[in-house]
CSV table of C-alpha atoms and ligand atoms in Angstrom, one decimal:
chain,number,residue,atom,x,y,z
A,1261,UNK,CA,139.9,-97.5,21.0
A,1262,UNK,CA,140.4,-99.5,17.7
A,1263,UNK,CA,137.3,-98.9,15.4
A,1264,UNK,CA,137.0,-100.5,11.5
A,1265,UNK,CA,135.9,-98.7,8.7
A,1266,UNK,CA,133.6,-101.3,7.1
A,1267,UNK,CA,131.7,-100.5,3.6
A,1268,UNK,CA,131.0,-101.7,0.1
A,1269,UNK,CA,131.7,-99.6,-2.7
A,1270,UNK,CA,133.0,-96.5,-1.7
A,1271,UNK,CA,135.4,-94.9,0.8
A,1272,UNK,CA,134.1,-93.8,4.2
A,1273,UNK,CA,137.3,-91.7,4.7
A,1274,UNK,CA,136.1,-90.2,1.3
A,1275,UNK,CA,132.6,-89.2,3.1
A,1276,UNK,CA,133.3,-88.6,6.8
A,1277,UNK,CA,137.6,-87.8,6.7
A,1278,UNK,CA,136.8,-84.9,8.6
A,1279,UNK,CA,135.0,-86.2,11.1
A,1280,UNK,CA,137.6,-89.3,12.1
A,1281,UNK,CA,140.4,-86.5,12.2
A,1282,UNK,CA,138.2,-84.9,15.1
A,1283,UNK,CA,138.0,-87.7,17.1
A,1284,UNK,CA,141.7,-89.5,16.3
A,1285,UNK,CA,143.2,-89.1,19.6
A,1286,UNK,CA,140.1,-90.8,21.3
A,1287,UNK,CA,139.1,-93.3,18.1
A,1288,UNK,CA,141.6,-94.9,16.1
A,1289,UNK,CA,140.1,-95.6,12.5
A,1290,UNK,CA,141.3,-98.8,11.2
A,1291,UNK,CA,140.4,-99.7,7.4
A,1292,UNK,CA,138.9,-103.2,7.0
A,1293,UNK,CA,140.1,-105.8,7.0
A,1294,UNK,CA,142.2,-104.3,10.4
A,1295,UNK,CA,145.3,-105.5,11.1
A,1296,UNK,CA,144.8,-106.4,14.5
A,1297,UNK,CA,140.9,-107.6,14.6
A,1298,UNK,CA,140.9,-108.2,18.7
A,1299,UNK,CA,141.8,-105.0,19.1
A,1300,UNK,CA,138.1,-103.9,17.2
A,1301,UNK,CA,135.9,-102.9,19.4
A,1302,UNK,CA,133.6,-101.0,17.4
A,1303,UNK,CA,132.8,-100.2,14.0
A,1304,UNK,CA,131.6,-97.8,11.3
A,1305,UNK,CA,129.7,-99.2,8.5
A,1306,UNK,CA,127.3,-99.0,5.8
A,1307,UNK,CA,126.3,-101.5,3.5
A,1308,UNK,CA,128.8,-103.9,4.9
A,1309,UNK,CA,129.9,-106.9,3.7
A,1310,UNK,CA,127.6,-110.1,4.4
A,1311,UNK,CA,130.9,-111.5,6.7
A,1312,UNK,CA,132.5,-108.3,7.8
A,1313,UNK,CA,132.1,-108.5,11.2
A,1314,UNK,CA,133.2,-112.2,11.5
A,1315,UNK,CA,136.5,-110.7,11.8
A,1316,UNK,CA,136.2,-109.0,15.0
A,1317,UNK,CA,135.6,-111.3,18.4
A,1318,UNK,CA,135.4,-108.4,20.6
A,1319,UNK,CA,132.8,-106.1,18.3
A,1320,UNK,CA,130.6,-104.3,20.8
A,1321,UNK,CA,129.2,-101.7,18.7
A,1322,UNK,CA,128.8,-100.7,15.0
A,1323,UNK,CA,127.7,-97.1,13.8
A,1324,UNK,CA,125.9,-96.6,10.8
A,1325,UNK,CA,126.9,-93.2,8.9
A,1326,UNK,CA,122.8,-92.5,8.3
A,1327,UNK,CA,119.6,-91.9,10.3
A,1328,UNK,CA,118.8,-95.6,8.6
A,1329,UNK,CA,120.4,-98.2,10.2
A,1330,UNK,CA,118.9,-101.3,8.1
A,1331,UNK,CA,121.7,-101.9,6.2
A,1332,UNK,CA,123.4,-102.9,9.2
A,1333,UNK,CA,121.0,-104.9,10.6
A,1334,UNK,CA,120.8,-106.7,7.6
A,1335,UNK,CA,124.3,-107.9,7.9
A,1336,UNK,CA,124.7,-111.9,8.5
A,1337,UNK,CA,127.6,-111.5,10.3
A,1338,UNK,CA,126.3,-108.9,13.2
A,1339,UNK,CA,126.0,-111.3,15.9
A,1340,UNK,CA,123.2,-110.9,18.6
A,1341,UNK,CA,124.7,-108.4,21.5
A,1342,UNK,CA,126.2,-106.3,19.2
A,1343,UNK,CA,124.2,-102.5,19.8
A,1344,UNK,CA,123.7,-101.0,15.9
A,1345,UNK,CA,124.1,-96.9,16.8
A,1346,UNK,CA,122.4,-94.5,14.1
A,1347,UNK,CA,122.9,-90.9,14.0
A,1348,UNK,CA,120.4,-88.8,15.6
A,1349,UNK,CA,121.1,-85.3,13.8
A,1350,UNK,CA,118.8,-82.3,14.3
A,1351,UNK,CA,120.7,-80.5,11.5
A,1352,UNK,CA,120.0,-83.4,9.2
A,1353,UNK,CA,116.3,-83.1,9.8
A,1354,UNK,CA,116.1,-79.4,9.4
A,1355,UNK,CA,117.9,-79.8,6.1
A,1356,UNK,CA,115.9,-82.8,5.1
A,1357,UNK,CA,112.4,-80.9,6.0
A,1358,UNK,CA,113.9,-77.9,3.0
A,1359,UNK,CA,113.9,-80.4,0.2
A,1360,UNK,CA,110.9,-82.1,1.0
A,1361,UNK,CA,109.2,-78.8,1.1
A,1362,UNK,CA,110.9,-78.0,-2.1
A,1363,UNK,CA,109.0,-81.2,-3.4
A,1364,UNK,CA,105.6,-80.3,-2.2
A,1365,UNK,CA,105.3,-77.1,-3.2
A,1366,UNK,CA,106.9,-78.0,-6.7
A,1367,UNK,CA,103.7,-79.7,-6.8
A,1368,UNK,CA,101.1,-77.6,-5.2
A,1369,UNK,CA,102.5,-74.6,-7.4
A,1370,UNK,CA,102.5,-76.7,-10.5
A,1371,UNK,CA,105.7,-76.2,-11.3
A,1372,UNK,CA,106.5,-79.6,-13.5
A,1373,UNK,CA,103.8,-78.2,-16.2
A,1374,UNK,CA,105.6,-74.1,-15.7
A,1375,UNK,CA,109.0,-76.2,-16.6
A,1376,UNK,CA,107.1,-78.0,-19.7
A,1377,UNK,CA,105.6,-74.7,-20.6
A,1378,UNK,CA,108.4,-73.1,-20.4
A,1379,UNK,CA,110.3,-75.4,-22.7
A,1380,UNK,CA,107.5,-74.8,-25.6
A,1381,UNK,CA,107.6,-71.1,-24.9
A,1382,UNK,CA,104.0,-70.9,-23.7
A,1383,UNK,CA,102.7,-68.3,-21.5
A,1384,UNK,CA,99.7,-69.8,-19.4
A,1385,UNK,CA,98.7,-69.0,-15.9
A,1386,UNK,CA,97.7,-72.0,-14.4
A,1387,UNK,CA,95.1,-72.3,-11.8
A,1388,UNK,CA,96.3,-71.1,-8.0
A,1389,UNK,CA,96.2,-73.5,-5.0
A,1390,UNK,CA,96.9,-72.2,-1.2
A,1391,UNK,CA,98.7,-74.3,1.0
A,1392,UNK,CA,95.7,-74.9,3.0
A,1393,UNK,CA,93.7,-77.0,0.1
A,1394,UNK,CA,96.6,-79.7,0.0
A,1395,UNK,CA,96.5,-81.8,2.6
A,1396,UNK,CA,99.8,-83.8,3.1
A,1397,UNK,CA,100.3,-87.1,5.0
A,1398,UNK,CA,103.6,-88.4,6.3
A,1399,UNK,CA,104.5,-92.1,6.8
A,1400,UNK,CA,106.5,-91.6,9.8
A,1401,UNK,CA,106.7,-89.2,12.7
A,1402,UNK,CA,110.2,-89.6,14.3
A,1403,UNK,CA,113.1,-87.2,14.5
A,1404,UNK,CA,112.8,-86.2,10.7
A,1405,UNK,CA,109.3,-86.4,10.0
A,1406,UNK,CA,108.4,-84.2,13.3
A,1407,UNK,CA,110.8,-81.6,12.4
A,1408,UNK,CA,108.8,-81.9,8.4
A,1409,UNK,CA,105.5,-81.7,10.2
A,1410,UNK,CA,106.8,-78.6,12.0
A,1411,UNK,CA,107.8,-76.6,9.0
A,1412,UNK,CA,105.0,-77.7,6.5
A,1413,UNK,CA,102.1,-76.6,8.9
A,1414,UNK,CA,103.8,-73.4,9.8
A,1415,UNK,CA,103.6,-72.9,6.0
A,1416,UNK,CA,99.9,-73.6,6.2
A,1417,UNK,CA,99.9,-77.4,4.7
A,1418,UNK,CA,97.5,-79.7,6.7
A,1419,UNK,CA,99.7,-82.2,7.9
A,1420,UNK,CA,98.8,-85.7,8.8
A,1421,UNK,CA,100.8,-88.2,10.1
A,1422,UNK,CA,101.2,-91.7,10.7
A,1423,UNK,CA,103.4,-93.3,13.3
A,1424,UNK,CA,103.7,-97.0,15.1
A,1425,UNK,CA,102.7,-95.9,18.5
A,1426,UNK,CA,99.4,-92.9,19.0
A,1427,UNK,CA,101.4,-89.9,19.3
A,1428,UNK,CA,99.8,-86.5,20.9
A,1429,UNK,CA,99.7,-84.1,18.1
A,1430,UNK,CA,100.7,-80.5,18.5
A,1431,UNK,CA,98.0,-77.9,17.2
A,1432,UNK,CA,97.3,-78.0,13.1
A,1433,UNK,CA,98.1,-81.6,13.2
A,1434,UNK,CA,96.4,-85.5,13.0
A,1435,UNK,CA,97.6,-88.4,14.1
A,1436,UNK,CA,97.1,-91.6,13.1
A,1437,UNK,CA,98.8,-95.4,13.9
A,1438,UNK,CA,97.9,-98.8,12.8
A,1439,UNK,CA,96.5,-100.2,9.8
A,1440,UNK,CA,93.4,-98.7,9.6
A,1441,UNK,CA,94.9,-95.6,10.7
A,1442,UNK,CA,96.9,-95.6,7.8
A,1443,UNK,CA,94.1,-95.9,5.3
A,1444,UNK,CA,92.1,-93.4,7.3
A,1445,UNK,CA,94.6,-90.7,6.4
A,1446,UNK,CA,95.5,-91.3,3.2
A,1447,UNK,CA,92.2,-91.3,2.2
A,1448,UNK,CA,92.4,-87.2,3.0
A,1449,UNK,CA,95.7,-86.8,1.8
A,1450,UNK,CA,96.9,-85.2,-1.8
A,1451,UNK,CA,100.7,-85.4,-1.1
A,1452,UNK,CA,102.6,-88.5,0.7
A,1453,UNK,CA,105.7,-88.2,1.9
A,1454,UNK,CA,107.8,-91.4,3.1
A,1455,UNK,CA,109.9,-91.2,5.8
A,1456,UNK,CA,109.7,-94.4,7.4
A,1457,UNK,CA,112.6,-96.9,8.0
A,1458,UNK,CA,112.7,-100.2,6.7
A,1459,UNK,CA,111.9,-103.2,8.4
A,1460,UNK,CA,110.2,-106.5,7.6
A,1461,UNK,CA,106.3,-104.3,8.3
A,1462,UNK,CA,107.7,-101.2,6.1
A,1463,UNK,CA,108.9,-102.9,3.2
A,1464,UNK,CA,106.8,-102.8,0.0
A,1465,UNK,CA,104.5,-100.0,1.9
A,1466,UNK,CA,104.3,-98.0,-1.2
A,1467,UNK,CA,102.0,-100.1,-3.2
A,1468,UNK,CA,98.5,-100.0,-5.4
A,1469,UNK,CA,96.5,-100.0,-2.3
A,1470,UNK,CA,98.4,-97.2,-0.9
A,1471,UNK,CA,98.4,-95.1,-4.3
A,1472,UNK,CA,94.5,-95.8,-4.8
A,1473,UNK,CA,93.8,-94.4,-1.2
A,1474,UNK,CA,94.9,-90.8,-1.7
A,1475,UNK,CA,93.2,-88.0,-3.4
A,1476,UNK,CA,92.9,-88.8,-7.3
A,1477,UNK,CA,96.2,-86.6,-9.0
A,1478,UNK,CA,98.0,-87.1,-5.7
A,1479,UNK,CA,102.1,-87.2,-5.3
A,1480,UNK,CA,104.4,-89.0,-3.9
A,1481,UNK,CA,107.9,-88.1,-2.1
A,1482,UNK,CA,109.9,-91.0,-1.5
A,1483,UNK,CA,112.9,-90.3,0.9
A,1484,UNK,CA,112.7,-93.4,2.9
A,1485,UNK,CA,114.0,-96.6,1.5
A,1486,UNK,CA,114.1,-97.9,-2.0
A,1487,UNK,CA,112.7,-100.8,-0.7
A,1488,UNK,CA,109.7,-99.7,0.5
A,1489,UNK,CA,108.0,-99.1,-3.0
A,1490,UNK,CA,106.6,-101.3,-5.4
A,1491,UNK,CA,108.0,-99.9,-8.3
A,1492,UNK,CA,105.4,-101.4,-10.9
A,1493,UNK,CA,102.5,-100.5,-8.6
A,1494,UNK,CA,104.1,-96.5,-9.3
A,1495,UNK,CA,104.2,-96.5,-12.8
A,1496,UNK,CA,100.8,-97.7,-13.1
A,1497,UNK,CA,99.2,-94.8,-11.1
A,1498,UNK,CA,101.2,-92.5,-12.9
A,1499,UNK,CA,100.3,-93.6,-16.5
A,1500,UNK,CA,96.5,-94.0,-14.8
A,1501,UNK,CA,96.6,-90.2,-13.3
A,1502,UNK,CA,95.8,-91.7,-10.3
A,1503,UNK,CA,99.5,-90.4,-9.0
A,1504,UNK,CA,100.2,-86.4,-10.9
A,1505,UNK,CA,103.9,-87.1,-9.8
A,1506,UNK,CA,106.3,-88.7,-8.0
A,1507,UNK,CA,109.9,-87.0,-6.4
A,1508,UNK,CA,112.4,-90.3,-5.7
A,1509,UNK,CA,115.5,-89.8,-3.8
A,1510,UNK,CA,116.3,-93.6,-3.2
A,1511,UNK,CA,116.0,-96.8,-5.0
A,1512,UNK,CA,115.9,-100.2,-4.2
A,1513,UNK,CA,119.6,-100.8,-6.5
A,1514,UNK,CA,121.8,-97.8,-6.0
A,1515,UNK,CA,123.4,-96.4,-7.8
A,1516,UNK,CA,119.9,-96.6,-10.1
A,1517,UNK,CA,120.6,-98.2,-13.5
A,1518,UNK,CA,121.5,-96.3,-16.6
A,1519,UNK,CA,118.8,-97.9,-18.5
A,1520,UNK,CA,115.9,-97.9,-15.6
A,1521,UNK,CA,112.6,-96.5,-17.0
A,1522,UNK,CA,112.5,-94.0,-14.1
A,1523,UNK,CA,115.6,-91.7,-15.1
A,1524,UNK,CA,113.6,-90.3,-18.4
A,1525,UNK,CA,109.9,-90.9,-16.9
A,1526,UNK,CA,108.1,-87.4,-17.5
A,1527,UNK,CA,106.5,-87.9,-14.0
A,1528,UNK,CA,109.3,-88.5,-12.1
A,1529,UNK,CA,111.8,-85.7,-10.6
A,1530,UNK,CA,114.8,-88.2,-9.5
A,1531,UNK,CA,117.5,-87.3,-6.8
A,1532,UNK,CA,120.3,-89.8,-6.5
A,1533,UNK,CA,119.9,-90.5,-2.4
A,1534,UNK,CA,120.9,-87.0,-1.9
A,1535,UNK,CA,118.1,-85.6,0.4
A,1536,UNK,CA,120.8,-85.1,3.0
A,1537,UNK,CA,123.5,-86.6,4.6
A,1538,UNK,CA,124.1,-86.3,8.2
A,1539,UNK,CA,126.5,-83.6,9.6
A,1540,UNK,CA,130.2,-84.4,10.5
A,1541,UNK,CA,129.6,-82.8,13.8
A,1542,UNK,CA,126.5,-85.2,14.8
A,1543,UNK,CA,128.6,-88.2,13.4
A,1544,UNK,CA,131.8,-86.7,15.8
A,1545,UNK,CA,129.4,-86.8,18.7
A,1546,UNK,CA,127.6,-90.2,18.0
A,1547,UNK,CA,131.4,-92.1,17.9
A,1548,UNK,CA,132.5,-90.3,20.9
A,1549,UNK,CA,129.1,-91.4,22.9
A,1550,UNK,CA,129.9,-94.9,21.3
A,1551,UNK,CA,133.2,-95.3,22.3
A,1552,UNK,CA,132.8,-93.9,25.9
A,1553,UNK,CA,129.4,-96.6,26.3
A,1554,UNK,CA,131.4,-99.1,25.3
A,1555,UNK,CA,134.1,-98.3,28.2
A,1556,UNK,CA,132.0,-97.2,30.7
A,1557,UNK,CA,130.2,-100.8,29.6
A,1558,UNK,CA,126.8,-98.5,29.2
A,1559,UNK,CA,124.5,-99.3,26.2
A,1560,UNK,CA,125.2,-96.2,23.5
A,1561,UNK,CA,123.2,-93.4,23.3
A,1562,UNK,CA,121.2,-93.8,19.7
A,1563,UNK,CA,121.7,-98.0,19.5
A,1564,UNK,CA,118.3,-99.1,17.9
A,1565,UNK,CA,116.1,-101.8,19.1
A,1566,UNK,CA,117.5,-105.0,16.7
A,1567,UNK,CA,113.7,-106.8,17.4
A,1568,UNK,CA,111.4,-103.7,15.8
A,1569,UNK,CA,114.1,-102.9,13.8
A,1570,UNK,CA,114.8,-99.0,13.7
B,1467,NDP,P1,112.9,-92.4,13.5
B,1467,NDP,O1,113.3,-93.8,13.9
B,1467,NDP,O2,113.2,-91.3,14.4
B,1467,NDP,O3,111.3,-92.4,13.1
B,1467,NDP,C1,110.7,-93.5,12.5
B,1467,NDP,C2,109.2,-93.2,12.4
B,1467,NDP,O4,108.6,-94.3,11.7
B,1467,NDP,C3,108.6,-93.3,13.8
B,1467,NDP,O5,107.6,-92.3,13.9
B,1467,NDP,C4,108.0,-94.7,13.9
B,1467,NDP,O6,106.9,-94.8,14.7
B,1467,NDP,C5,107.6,-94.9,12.4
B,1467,NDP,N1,107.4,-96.3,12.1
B,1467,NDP,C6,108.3,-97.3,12.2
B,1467,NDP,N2,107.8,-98.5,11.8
B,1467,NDP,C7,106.4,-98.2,11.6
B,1467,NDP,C8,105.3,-99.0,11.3
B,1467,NDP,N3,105.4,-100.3,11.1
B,1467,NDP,N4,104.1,-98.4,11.2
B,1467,NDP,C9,104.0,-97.1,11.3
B,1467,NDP,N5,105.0,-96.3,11.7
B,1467,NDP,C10,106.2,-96.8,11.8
B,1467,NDP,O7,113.6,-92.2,12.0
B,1467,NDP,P2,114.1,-90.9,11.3
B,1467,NDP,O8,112.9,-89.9,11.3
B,1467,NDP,O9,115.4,-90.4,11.9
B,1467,NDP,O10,114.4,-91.4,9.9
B,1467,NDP,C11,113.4,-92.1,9.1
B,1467,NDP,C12,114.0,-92.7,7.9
B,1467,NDP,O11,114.2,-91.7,6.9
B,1467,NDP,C13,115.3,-93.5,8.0
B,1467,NDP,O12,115.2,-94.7,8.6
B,1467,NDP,C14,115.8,-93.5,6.6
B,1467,NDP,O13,115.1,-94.7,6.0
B,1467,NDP,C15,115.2,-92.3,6.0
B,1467,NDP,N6,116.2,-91.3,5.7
B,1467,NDP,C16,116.6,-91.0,4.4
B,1467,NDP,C17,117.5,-90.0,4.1
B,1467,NDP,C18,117.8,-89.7,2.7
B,1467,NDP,O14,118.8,-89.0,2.4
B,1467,NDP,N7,117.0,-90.0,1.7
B,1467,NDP,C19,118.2,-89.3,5.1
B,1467,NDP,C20,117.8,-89.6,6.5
B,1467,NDP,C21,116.8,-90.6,6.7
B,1467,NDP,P3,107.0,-94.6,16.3
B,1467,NDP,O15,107.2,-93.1,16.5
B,1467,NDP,O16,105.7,-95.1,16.8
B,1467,NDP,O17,108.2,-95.4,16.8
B,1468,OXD,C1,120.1,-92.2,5.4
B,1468,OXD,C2,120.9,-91.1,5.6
B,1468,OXD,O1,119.8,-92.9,6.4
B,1468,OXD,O2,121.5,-90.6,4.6
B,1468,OXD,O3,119.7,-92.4,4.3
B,1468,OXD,O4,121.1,-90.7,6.8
């Protein structure tokens, strides 16, 4: 099967070479513009561009190379029919539960005022918190944020967590849904953690209201979208206390720009969308399942719902 390798501003073959070499004698891996677009049937894409699927007549499926698939769906040119597969990677959401436990506890141990004690060679114990007084919501319960529910509670975090649909919550946990679920939790949370995708009810989520809600000297781990946060809305309840911290991973303009205020903000402990990729092996079995969908005329294991949007 013919399958384009459609992008803006950087390689795929760079990223996931490895991965197309495993699957070569089932998916040929055409670079776009292909030469012979009624050949395409599917694609593999992120951040294409706005008339990149124009091209192909016979597109029947695009993967995205991430667990988020908006950047996809946001293309013009993805006509309606056209299934939009993400990558459902355990792997990824173990590794993605390590750093966002790195970022909780780097605040629940204090470790941003050790690192500025450090630097003025000032020996201070600072007070001790255990795990249990730091209560830690999550915006979003899906494949990532259960696994990060998982591991924070078995390290004796109370976790909350706030989904679309009521879940039924294992033992240690809270779940909560809706809009005034939302504000219910944060109201008892210290840490928030996003992990939601974006879609037309997500965006801008992480705003005054949200920040105001939680604990007073609360912090905020943003692995989700950039989109999703009002950047303004942050640097106020940081310079107001409101927020102690804030860990960013992604931004609304990657690559971030050299001059942005957040790069040298004392507050902010910036990652450059790097909380973790998905594995080549995941992304080898998500194009096989794709291409074997689309011949057995099936609809492909992982394609998201194009209405809700993730
Ligand atoms: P899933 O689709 O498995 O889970 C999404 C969760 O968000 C679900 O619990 C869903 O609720 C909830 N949700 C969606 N819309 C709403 C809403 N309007 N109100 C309340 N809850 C909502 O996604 P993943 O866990 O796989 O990934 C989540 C996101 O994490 C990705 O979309 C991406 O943006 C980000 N990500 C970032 C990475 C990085 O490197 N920084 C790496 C990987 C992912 P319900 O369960 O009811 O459907
Ligand atoms: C993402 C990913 O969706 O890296 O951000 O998987």
């Amino acid at each position: 099967m013919q399958c384009a390798l459609v992008s803006r501003g950087f390689d795929l073959r760079d990223y996931y070479g490895k991965a197309f070499d495993k699957v070569a004698d089932r998916i040929q891996m055409q670079s776009h513009p292909a030469d012979d677009p009624a050949e395409v049937r599917m694609a593999v894409a992120w951040h294409p561009p706005a008339d990149a699927f124009d091209r192909y007549p016979n597109l029947q499926a695009v993967c995205t190379i991430g667990a988020g698939a908006d950047n996809v769906l946001a293309c013009p040119s993805l006509r309606p029919g056209i299934d939009v597969v993400r990558v459902v990677d355990p792997a990824q959401a173990e590794m993605m539960s390590g750093f966002i436990t790195w970022h909780v506890i780097w605040h629940q141990r204090r470790f941003a005022s050790y690192l500025a004690q450090q630097r003025r060679s000032e020996w201070r114990r600072l007070p001790q918190r255990a795990a249990r007084s730091v209560p830690v919501a999550l915006l979003g319960y899906g494949q990532i944020g259960s696994r990060v529910a998982a591991d924070l509670t078995q390290l004796g975090f109370p976790v909350l967590a706030w989904s679309r649909t009521p879940k039924s919550m294992p033992p240690g946990m809270r779940g909560f849904h809706g809009g005034d679920g939302l504000f219910a939790m944060l109201r008892e949370a210290e840490v928030l953690v996003n992990l939601l995708p974006l879609t037309p009810e997500t965006r801008g989520i992480l705003n005054r209201d949200v920040f105001a809600a939680l604990q007073p000297g609360g912090y905020l781990i943003q692995v989700g979208r950039g989109e999703h946060l009002a950047e303004a809305d942050l640097l106020a309840a940081l310079d107001s206390g409101q927020l102690a911290g804030a860990s960013l991973d992604v931004f609304a303009r990657e690559p971030l720009a050299g001059d942005h205020v957040f790069w040298q903000h004392p507050k902010i402990v910036l990652t450059p969308h790097d909380a973790c990729d998905v594995s080549n092996d995941a992304l080898v079995g998500t194009l096989l399942s794709t291409a074997e969908a689309i011949e057995t005329g099936r609809r492909p294991p992982g394609a998201v719902d194009r209405v809700r949007g993730y």
